[in-house]
Amino acid sequence: MNEAVSGQVSRRGLLGVAGAGLAAASFSPAGAANTAPPATRTAGARRRLGSLEVSSVGLGVQNMHRTYQTTIPDRAEMIRIIRAAYERGVTLFDTAEAYGPFEDELILGEAAQPFRHQVVITSKFGWNIGPDGKRDAGDPLNSRPEHIKAAVEGSLKRLRTDRLDMVYQHRVDPAVPIEDVAGAIKDLKAQGKVLHWGLCEMGLETLRRAHAELPVTAVQNEYSMLWRGPEAEVLPLCEQLGIGFVCWSPLGVGFLTGAIDAQTAYAPGDIRAGETRFARENITANLALVSLLKRWAAAKQASLAQIALAWLIAQKPWIVPIPGTTQMAHMTENTGAMAVRFTPSELRELNAAVAAIRVKGDRLPPPVQAFSGVEAPPRRS
């Protein structure tokens, strides 16, 4: 049964497990003392988002309270996965108050306690969520300074920490100048409650203004072989300004692992059912990406997921994917991407092959897409 319906472990097959094992085997030199996460001993397994050093692959803690299929994962297992990710070298853990709301921050806060000071924890504000976890039905966004500060206080408590290593504006609030948002972050930084900040899915001019007001450490946008939109303008601007880039949905909500095909049926509430890139009239053409990944996975003795993640890592030294999962085997597989390498000629060949495939359909349902690329209003005089 397809995992989009069943949620079972088998979605990536034996090649994925074998590839993860091969990648993991290359992490630790013979005789190396096991005193640090494996990635800290692997060349190329760490990189910088601005001045913030993180692992080359992070862990997105978004669906640990509820999967795409709307099933509820076992909380104890989610904690084990987070802790195992750290043991495999992951030092970037990303969540948000909106995930749940609040539930994924609570899970990460509990899981990260044993190694809190060895990792980077990031969260997000910007949705109009009250302290009771209820969303405002009338005005979905809220980046007023007083709300930002209250949201960060809530995140700190749920994450059981005294500071957020980085906090993002989850979506741009069209009613609040970005300079006002930066001012709230300045206050939080002065108090030691926030160390770095970033923006998600923002308009380009908003990013320029935000960075001019208070240097931005990272941008978080969707980016994968399935959605390459940031390549046109966002990535060049990040490079120009010296801003890191974090990729959400780096596996195309499971598509790039081979989990979705033309026969896939979606459970009620699964957001992928509303993404036209997976509609029957488009998915056959888009499956060319999966075929390409299969060829490279066989050549590299890796899994499809590892090739897709390694491709992102290879694009720029300041790009970090944050795949999410609720399965231990998939986390192990994903972190194995840190050991996959492409020669310059291989990367040129793979880039050309990816560019030759024209992805059909939209990446998000229109009501969700409407929150991306928004520009903040002018600063009030």
Tab-separated table of C-alpha atoms in Angstrom:
chain	number	residue	atom	x	y	z
A	1	MET	CA	0.000	0.000	0.000
A	2	ASN	CA	1.309	3.457	-0.856
A	3	GLU	CA	2.727	5.310	2.172
A	4	ALA	CA	0.596	8.366	1.380
A	5	VAL	CA	-2.312	6.227	2.563
A	6	SER	CA	-0.791	3.723	4.944
A	7	GLY	CA	2.066	5.628	6.603
A	8	GLN	CA	4.105	2.403	6.767
A	9	VAL	CA	7.894	2.176	6.938
A	10	SER	CA	8.448	0.612	3.518
A	11	ARG	CA	8.283	3.707	1.331
A	12	ARG	CA	11.937	3.934	0.291
A	13	GLY	CA	12.791	0.261	0.059
A	14	LEU	CA	15.954	-1.652	0.735
A	15	LEU	CA	18.153	0.621	-1.393
A	16	GLY	CA	17.494	3.509	0.982
A	17	VAL	CA	18.489	1.520	4.056
A	18	ALA	CA	21.547	0.107	2.327
A	19	GLY	CA	22.564	3.542	1.077
A	20	ALA	CA	22.190	5.031	4.522
A	21	GLY	CA	24.367	2.294	5.925
A	22	LEU	CA	27.072	2.876	3.350
A	23	ALA	CA	26.999	6.611	3.997
A	24	ALA	CA	27.117	6.128	7.745
A	25	ALA	CA	30.047	3.785	7.436
A	26	SER	CA	32.138	6.597	5.973
A	27	PHE	CA	31.506	8.929	8.921
A	28	SER	CA	34.005	7.634	11.494
A	29	PRO	CA	37.701	7.093	10.744
A	30	ALA	CA	39.076	3.828	12.055
A	31	GLY	CA	40.031	4.145	15.680
A	32	ALA	CA	38.418	7.562	16.126
A	33	ALA	CA	37.203	8.215	19.631
A	34	ASN	CA	33.428	8.341	19.835
A	35	THR	CA	33.310	11.581	21.793
A	36	ALA	CA	31.392	13.794	19.361
A	37	PRO	CA	28.510	13.467	16.900
A	38	PRO	CA	29.772	11.763	13.705
A	39	ALA	CA	29.212	14.800	11.496
A	40	THR	CA	31.667	16.872	13.512
A	41	ARG	CA	34.381	14.477	12.349
A	42	THR	CA	33.358	14.383	8.675
A	43	ALA	CA	34.824	16.767	6.109
A	44	GLY	CA	32.090	18.912	4.630
A	45	ALA	CA	29.510	17.856	7.192
A	46	ARG	CA	29.382	21.316	8.798
A	47	ARG	CA	28.689	24.679	7.214
A	48	ARG	CA	27.716	28.218	8.098
A	49	LEU	CA	24.522	30.171	7.914
A	50	GLY	CA	26.065	33.594	8.242
A	51	SER	CA	28.122	33.247	11.432
A	52	LEU	CA	26.060	30.315	12.716
A	53	GLU	CA	27.719	26.916	12.297
A	54	VAL	CA	25.368	23.966	11.755
A	55	SER	CA	25.359	20.460	10.326
A	56	SER	CA	24.990	20.159	6.551
A	57	VAL	CA	21.645	18.415	7.042
A	58	GLY	CA	19.239	19.525	9.752
A	59	LEU	CA	16.026	18.032	11.091
A	60	GLY	CA	12.676	19.704	10.539
A	61	VAL	CA	10.419	19.107	13.530
A	62	GLN	CA	7.078	19.912	11.931
A	63	ASN	CA	5.032	16.758	11.481
A	64	MET	CA	5.977	14.994	14.684
A	65	HIS	CA	2.594	15.878	16.181
A	66	ARG	CA	0.664	14.856	13.052
A	67	THR	CA	1.797	13.388	9.740
A	68	TYR	CA	0.673	14.463	6.275
A	69	GLN	CA	-1.718	11.515	6.455
A	70	THR	CA	-3.134	13.075	9.669
A	71	THR	CA	-2.059	10.135	11.824
A	72	ILE	CA	-0.634	10.920	15.277
A	73	PRO	CA	2.935	9.626	15.753
A	74	ASP	CA	4.121	8.065	18.987
A	75	ARG	CA	5.604	10.880	21.052
A	76	ALA	CA	8.259	8.701	22.698
A	77	GLU	CA	9.452	7.555	19.280
A	78	MET	CA	9.669	11.149	18.048
A	79	ILE	CA	11.925	11.958	20.996
A	80	ARG	CA	14.087	8.951	20.186
A	81	ILE	CA	14.387	10.090	16.562
A	82	ILE	CA	15.507	13.594	17.575
A	83	ARG	CA	18.088	12.207	19.967
A	84	ALA	CA	19.322	9.697	17.412
A	85	ALA	CA	19.660	12.510	14.863
A	86	TYR	CA	21.968	14.325	17.248
A	87	GLU	CA	24.032	11.154	17.680
A	88	ARG	CA	24.365	11.022	13.890
A	89	GLY	CA	25.744	14.549	13.766
A	90	VAL	CA	22.666	16.732	13.295
A	91	THR	CA	23.068	20.043	15.107
A	92	LEU	CA	20.269	22.097	13.487
A	93	PHE	CA	16.734	21.455	14.728
A	94	ASP	CA	13.953	23.579	13.235
A	95	THR	CA	10.406	24.030	14.494
A	96	ALA	CA	7.735	26.738	14.957
A	97	GLU	CA	4.999	27.759	17.346
A	98	ALA	CA	2.503	27.152	14.512
A	99	TYR	CA	3.337	23.450	14.296
A	100	GLY	CA	0.586	21.960	16.390
A	101	PRO	CA	0.234	24.768	17.375
A	102	PHE	CA	2.873	24.403	20.074
A	103	GLU	CA	3.106	20.592	20.065
A	104	ASP	CA	6.289	20.214	18.056
A	105	GLU	CA	8.094	22.790	20.191
A	106	LEU	CA	7.125	20.750	23.242
A	107	ILE	CA	8.438	17.551	21.674
A	108	LEU	CA	11.727	19.155	20.617
A	109	GLY	CA	12.133	20.893	23.965
A	110	GLU	CA	11.921	17.601	25.818
A	111	ALA	CA	14.061	15.674	23.353
A	112	ALA	CA	16.916	18.201	23.183
A	113	GLN	CA	17.446	18.622	26.924
A	114	PRO	CA	20.468	16.278	27.167
A	115	PHE	CA	22.387	18.204	24.465
A	116	ARG	CA	20.735	21.623	24.361
A	117	HIS	CA	24.006	23.547	24.504
A	118	GLN	CA	25.575	21.535	21.662
A	119	VAL	CA	22.898	22.268	19.048
A	120	VAL	CA	21.159	25.083	17.224
A	121	ILE	CA	17.411	25.350	17.845
A	122	THR	CA	15.315	27.584	15.625
A	123	SER	CA	11.640	28.491	15.818
A	124	LYS	CA	9.251	30.916	14.147
A	125	PHE	CA	6.645	33.556	14.932
A	126	GLY	CA	4.196	35.469	12.777
A	127	TRP	CA	0.852	33.690	12.849
A	128	ASN	CA	-1.928	35.140	14.954
A	129	ILE	CA	-1.945	32.425	17.608
A	130	GLY	CA	-3.127	33.128	21.136
A	131	PRO	CA	-1.540	31.752	24.316
A	132	ASP	CA	-4.245	29.054	24.315
A	133	GLY	CA	-3.011	27.806	20.931
A	134	LYS	CA	-6.082	29.036	19.062
A	135	ARG	CA	-5.662	30.862	15.757
A	136	ASP	CA	-7.450	34.128	15.040
A	137	ALA	CA	-10.011	33.340	12.367
A	138	GLY	CA	-10.189	36.909	11.118
A	139	ASP	CA	-6.563	37.998	10.778
A	140	PRO	CA	-4.208	35.037	10.274
A	141	LEU	CA	-0.929	36.970	10.595
A	142	ASN	CA	0.451	39.005	13.463
A	143	SER	CA	3.968	40.431	13.569
A	144	ARG	CA	3.264	43.381	15.813
A	145	PRO	CA	6.262	43.839	18.129
A	146	GLU	CA	4.341	43.044	21.314
A	147	HIS	CA	3.005	39.852	19.753
A	148	ILE	CA	6.476	38.809	18.584
A	149	LYS	CA	7.841	39.186	22.099
A	150	ALA	CA	4.970	37.208	23.602
A	151	ALA	CA	5.405	34.486	20.971
A	152	VAL	CA	9.122	34.175	21.711
A	153	GLU	CA	8.443	33.925	25.438
A	154	GLY	CA	6.058	31.073	24.745
A	155	SER	CA	8.563	29.325	22.502
A	156	LEU	CA	11.293	29.608	25.133
A	157	LYS	CA	9.090	27.937	27.729
A	158	ARG	CA	7.972	25.130	25.458
A	159	LEU	CA	11.503	24.512	24.206
A	160	ARG	CA	12.851	24.555	27.791
A	161	THR	CA	15.612	26.973	26.901
A	162	ASP	CA	16.796	30.465	27.756
A	163	ARG	CA	17.386	31.531	24.147
A	164	LEU	CA	16.482	30.751	20.555
A	165	ASP	CA	19.599	30.341	18.469
A	166	MET	CA	17.579	31.724	15.571
A	167	VAL	CA	13.998	32.886	15.149
A	168	TYR	CA	12.263	33.436	11.802
A	169	GLN	CA	9.327	35.551	10.787
A	170	HIS	CA	7.207	32.667	9.506
A	171	ARG	CA	5.414	34.775	6.905
A	172	VAL	CA	5.557	38.499	6.169
A	173	ASP	CA	2.769	40.482	7.812
A	174	PRO	CA	1.445	42.958	5.209
A	175	ALA	CA	0.267	45.239	8.019
A	176	VAL	CA	3.583	45.637	9.874
A	177	PRO	CA	6.724	47.346	8.497
A	178	ILE	CA	9.664	44.965	8.546
A	179	GLU	CA	11.659	47.627	10.379
A	180	ASP	CA	9.231	47.271	13.304
A	181	VAL	CA	9.759	43.528	13.254
A	182	ALA	CA	13.534	44.026	13.260
A	183	GLY	CA	13.158	46.424	16.194
A	184	ALA	CA	11.419	43.745	18.257
A	185	ILE	CA	14.183	41.282	17.412
A	186	LYS	CA	16.804	43.849	18.427
A	187	ASP	CA	15.139	44.112	21.832
A	188	LEU	CA	15.070	40.318	22.198
A	189	LYS	CA	18.719	40.067	21.162
A	190	ALA	CA	19.666	42.695	23.724
A	191	GLN	CA	17.992	40.520	26.359
A	192	GLY	CA	19.846	37.414	25.157
A	193	LYS	CA	16.597	35.659	24.260
A	194	VAL	CA	17.328	35.541	20.512
A	195	LEU	CA	20.780	35.187	18.962
A	196	HIS	CA	20.013	35.321	15.224
A	197	TRP	CA	17.025	36.001	13.023
A	198	GLY	CA	15.694	35.119	9.603
A	199	LEU	CA	12.705	35.349	7.279
A	200	CYS	CA	10.622	32.726	5.472
A	201	GLU	CA	9.103	33.006	1.994
A	202	MET	CA	9.419	36.819	2.026
A	203	GLY	CA	9.413	39.312	-0.813
A	204	LEU	CA	12.829	40.374	-2.074
A	205	GLU	CA	12.543	44.037	-1.119
A	206	THR	CA	11.429	43.036	2.372
A	207	LEU	CA	14.577	40.943	2.730
A	208	ARG	CA	16.744	43.873	1.635
A	209	ARG	CA	15.063	46.212	4.107
A	210	ALA	CA	15.214	43.666	6.935
A	211	HIS	CA	18.911	43.024	6.379
A	212	ALA	CA	19.678	46.744	6.266
A	213	GLU	CA	17.888	47.231	9.592
A	214	LEU	CA	19.341	44.173	11.360
A	215	PRO	CA	21.602	41.653	9.576
A	216	VAL	CA	19.655	38.530	8.636
A	217	THR	CA	21.347	35.188	9.262
A	218	ALA	CA	19.197	32.938	7.088
A	219	VAL	CA	16.239	32.723	4.761
A	220	GLN	CA	14.005	29.673	4.854
A	221	ASN	CA	12.100	28.837	1.672
A	222	GLU	CA	10.910	25.719	-0.059
A	223	TYR	CA	13.653	24.443	-2.363
A	224	SER	CA	14.236	21.071	-3.954
A	225	MET	CA	14.613	19.427	-7.349
A	226	LEU	CA	10.818	19.607	-7.490
A	227	TRP	CA	10.637	23.342	-6.668
A	228	ARG	CA	13.563	25.403	-7.898
A	229	GLY	CA	11.911	28.820	-7.697
A	230	PRO	CA	14.498	30.337	-5.311
A	231	GLU	CA	17.205	29.934	-7.946
A	232	ALA	CA	15.863	32.850	-9.980
A	233	GLU	CA	16.163	35.670	-7.438
A	234	VAL	CA	16.207	34.585	-3.801
A	235	LEU	CA	19.439	32.606	-3.868
A	236	PRO	CA	21.347	35.296	-5.806
A	237	LEU	CA	20.188	37.916	-3.298
A	238	CYS	CA	21.217	35.719	-0.358
A	239	GLU	CA	24.642	35.290	-1.942
A	240	GLN	CA	24.957	39.034	-2.503
A	241	LEU	CA	24.042	39.841	1.105
A	242	GLY	CA	25.920	36.964	2.756
A	243	ILE	CA	22.748	35.319	4.064
A	244	GLY	CA	22.416	31.567	4.546
A	245	PHE	CA	19.595	29.541	3.030
A	246	VAL	CA	17.593	26.773	4.710
A	247	CYS	CA	15.472	24.486	2.527
A	248	TRP	CA	12.119	23.342	3.815
A	249	SER	CA	10.465	20.421	2.031
A	250	PRO	CA	13.809	19.432	0.453
A	251	LEU	CA	12.339	16.064	-0.549
A	252	GLY	CA	9.276	17.540	-2.213
A	253	VAL	CA	6.861	16.349	0.523
A	254	GLY	CA	7.999	12.791	-0.136
A	255	PHE	CA	7.806	12.894	-3.926
A	256	LEU	CA	11.573	12.762	-4.431
A	257	THR	CA	11.827	9.596	-2.337
A	258	GLY	CA	9.572	7.707	-4.743
A	259	ALA	CA	6.680	7.693	-2.271
A	260	ILE	CA	4.163	9.306	-4.646
A	261	ASP	CA	3.055	8.177	-8.087
A	262	ALA	CA	0.081	8.546	-10.410
A	263	GLN	CA	-1.940	6.021	-8.386
A	264	THR	CA	-1.400	7.647	-5.005
A	265	ALA	CA	-4.543	8.390	-3.013
A	266	TYR	CA	-4.451	10.973	-0.237
A	267	ALA	CA	-6.036	10.848	3.180
A	268	PRO	CA	-8.531	13.607	4.066
A	269	GLY	CA	-6.569	16.617	5.272
A	270	ASP	CA	-3.361	15.745	3.403
A	271	ILE	CA	-2.190	19.063	1.911
A	272	ARG	CA	-0.589	17.284	-1.028
A	273	ALA	CA	-4.026	16.550	-2.452
A	274	GLY	CA	-4.359	20.265	-3.207
A	275	GLU	CA	-0.982	20.639	-4.935
A	276	THR	CA	-1.518	20.480	-8.690
A	277	ARG	CA	2.030	19.230	-9.281
A	278	PHE	CA	0.669	15.892	-8.025
A	279	ALA	CA	-2.535	15.994	-10.086
A	280	ARG	CA	-2.894	13.179	-12.594
A	281	GLU	CA	-2.467	15.517	-15.560
A	282	ASN	CA	0.932	16.674	-14.245
A	283	ILE	CA	2.471	13.921	-12.164
A	284	THR	CA	3.466	11.661	-15.059
A	285	ALA	CA	5.733	14.360	-16.457
A	286	ASN	CA	7.103	15.186	-13.012
A	287	LEU	CA	7.998	11.550	-12.344
A	288	ALA	CA	10.915	12.101	-14.720
A	289	LEU	CA	12.681	13.537	-11.660
A	290	VAL	CA	12.185	10.284	-9.779
A	291	SER	CA	13.563	8.313	-12.721
A	292	LEU	CA	16.600	10.580	-12.778
A	293	LEU	CA	17.138	10.101	-9.053
A	294	LYS	CA	16.908	6.334	-9.419
A	295	ARG	CA	19.705	6.334	-12.000
A	296	TRP	CA	21.966	8.456	-9.821
A	297	ALA	CA	21.117	6.503	-6.689
A	298	ALA	CA	22.173	3.279	-8.378
A	299	ALA	CA	25.398	4.836	-9.636
A	300	LYS	CA	26.262	6.306	-6.233
A	301	GLN	CA	25.056	3.346	-4.134
A	302	ALA	CA	22.796	5.742	-2.281
A	303	SER	CA	19.062	6.274	-1.905
A	304	LEU	CA	16.858	8.661	-3.837
A	305	ALA	CA	16.502	10.850	-0.764
A	306	GLN	CA	20.253	11.004	-0.256
A	307	ILE	CA	20.854	12.080	-3.844
A	308	ALA	CA	18.144	14.760	-3.617
A	309	LEU	CA	19.572	16.146	-0.370
A	310	ALA	CA	23.206	15.902	-1.501
A	311	TRP	CA	22.260	17.819	-4.659
A	312	LEU	CA	20.972	20.692	-2.525
A	313	ILE	CA	24.078	20.667	-0.322
A	314	ALA	CA	26.277	20.768	-3.419
A	315	GLN	CA	24.608	23.886	-4.865
A	316	LYS	CA	26.132	26.346	-2.397
A	317	PRO	CA	28.229	26.002	0.789
A	318	TRP	CA	25.623	28.068	2.673
A	319	ILE	CA	22.569	25.941	1.811
A	320	VAL	CA	21.188	23.552	4.466
A	321	PRO	CA	18.207	21.229	3.896
A	322	ILE	CA	16.011	20.333	6.877
A	323	PRO	CA	14.074	17.176	5.955
A	324	GLY	CA	11.428	16.128	8.422
A	325	THR	CA	10.355	12.608	9.236
A	326	THR	CA	8.504	10.516	11.777
A	327	GLN	CA	10.435	7.326	11.050
A	328	MET	CA	13.839	6.374	12.424
A	329	ALA	CA	14.920	4.641	9.213
A	330	HIS	CA	14.186	7.746	7.164
A	331	MET	CA	16.097	9.993	9.568
A	332	THR	CA	19.091	7.646	9.321
A	333	GLU	CA	18.825	7.682	5.560
A	334	ASN	CA	18.503	11.463	5.341
A	335	THR	CA	21.518	12.170	7.522
A	336	GLY	CA	23.521	9.782	5.351
A	337	ALA	CA	23.307	12.417	2.617
A	338	MET	CA	26.104	14.289	4.407
A	339	ALA	CA	28.509	11.623	3.138
A	340	VAL	CA	27.403	11.697	-0.524
A	341	ARG	CA	29.752	13.632	-2.801
A	342	PHE	CA	29.637	14.732	-6.430
A	343	THR	CA	32.710	15.517	-8.488
A	344	PRO	CA	32.542	18.827	-10.369
A	345	SER	CA	31.768	17.006	-13.613
A	346	GLU	CA	29.100	14.877	-11.950
A	347	LEU	CA	27.446	17.950	-10.499
A	348	ARG	CA	27.427	19.694	-13.869
A	349	GLU	CA	25.856	16.617	-15.445
A	350	LEU	CA	23.225	16.281	-12.716
A	351	ASN	CA	22.399	19.999	-12.752
A	352	ALA	CA	21.893	19.885	-16.512
A	353	ALA	CA	19.630	16.846	-16.210
A	354	VAL	CA	17.524	18.470	-13.486
A	355	ALA	CA	17.254	21.715	-15.460
A	356	ALA	CA	16.036	19.803	-18.512
A	357	ILE	CA	12.972	18.528	-16.653
A	358	ARG	CA	10.105	21.016	-16.670
A	359	VAL	CA	8.018	20.519	-13.543
A	360	LYS	CA	4.304	20.930	-14.176
A	361	GLY	CA	1.732	22.230	-11.705
A	362	ASP	CA	1.809	24.524	-8.679
A	363	ARG	CA	3.749	23.795	-5.508
A	364	LEU	CA	1.059	24.868	-3.039
A	365	PRO	CA	-2.721	25.333	-2.956
A	366	PRO	CA	-3.560	28.959	-3.888
A	367	PRO	CA	-4.710	30.006	-0.366
A	368	VAL	CA	-1.346	28.864	1.031
A	369	GLN	CA	0.728	30.224	-1.840
A	370	ALA	CA	-0.804	33.651	-1.224
A	371	PHE	CA	1.332	34.016	1.917
A	372	SER	CA	4.616	33.686	-0.039
A	373	GLY	CA	6.501	36.521	-1.708
A	374	VAL	CA	4.640	39.163	0.293
A	375	GLU	CA	6.231	42.580	0.816
A	376	ALA	CA	5.976	44.379	4.149
A	377	PRO	CA	4.406	47.854	4.064
A	378	PRO	CA	6.586	50.989	4.045
A	379	ARG	CA	7.987	52.204	7.329
A	380	ARG	CA	5.739	54.730	8.975
A	381	SER	CA	7.207	58.234	9.108
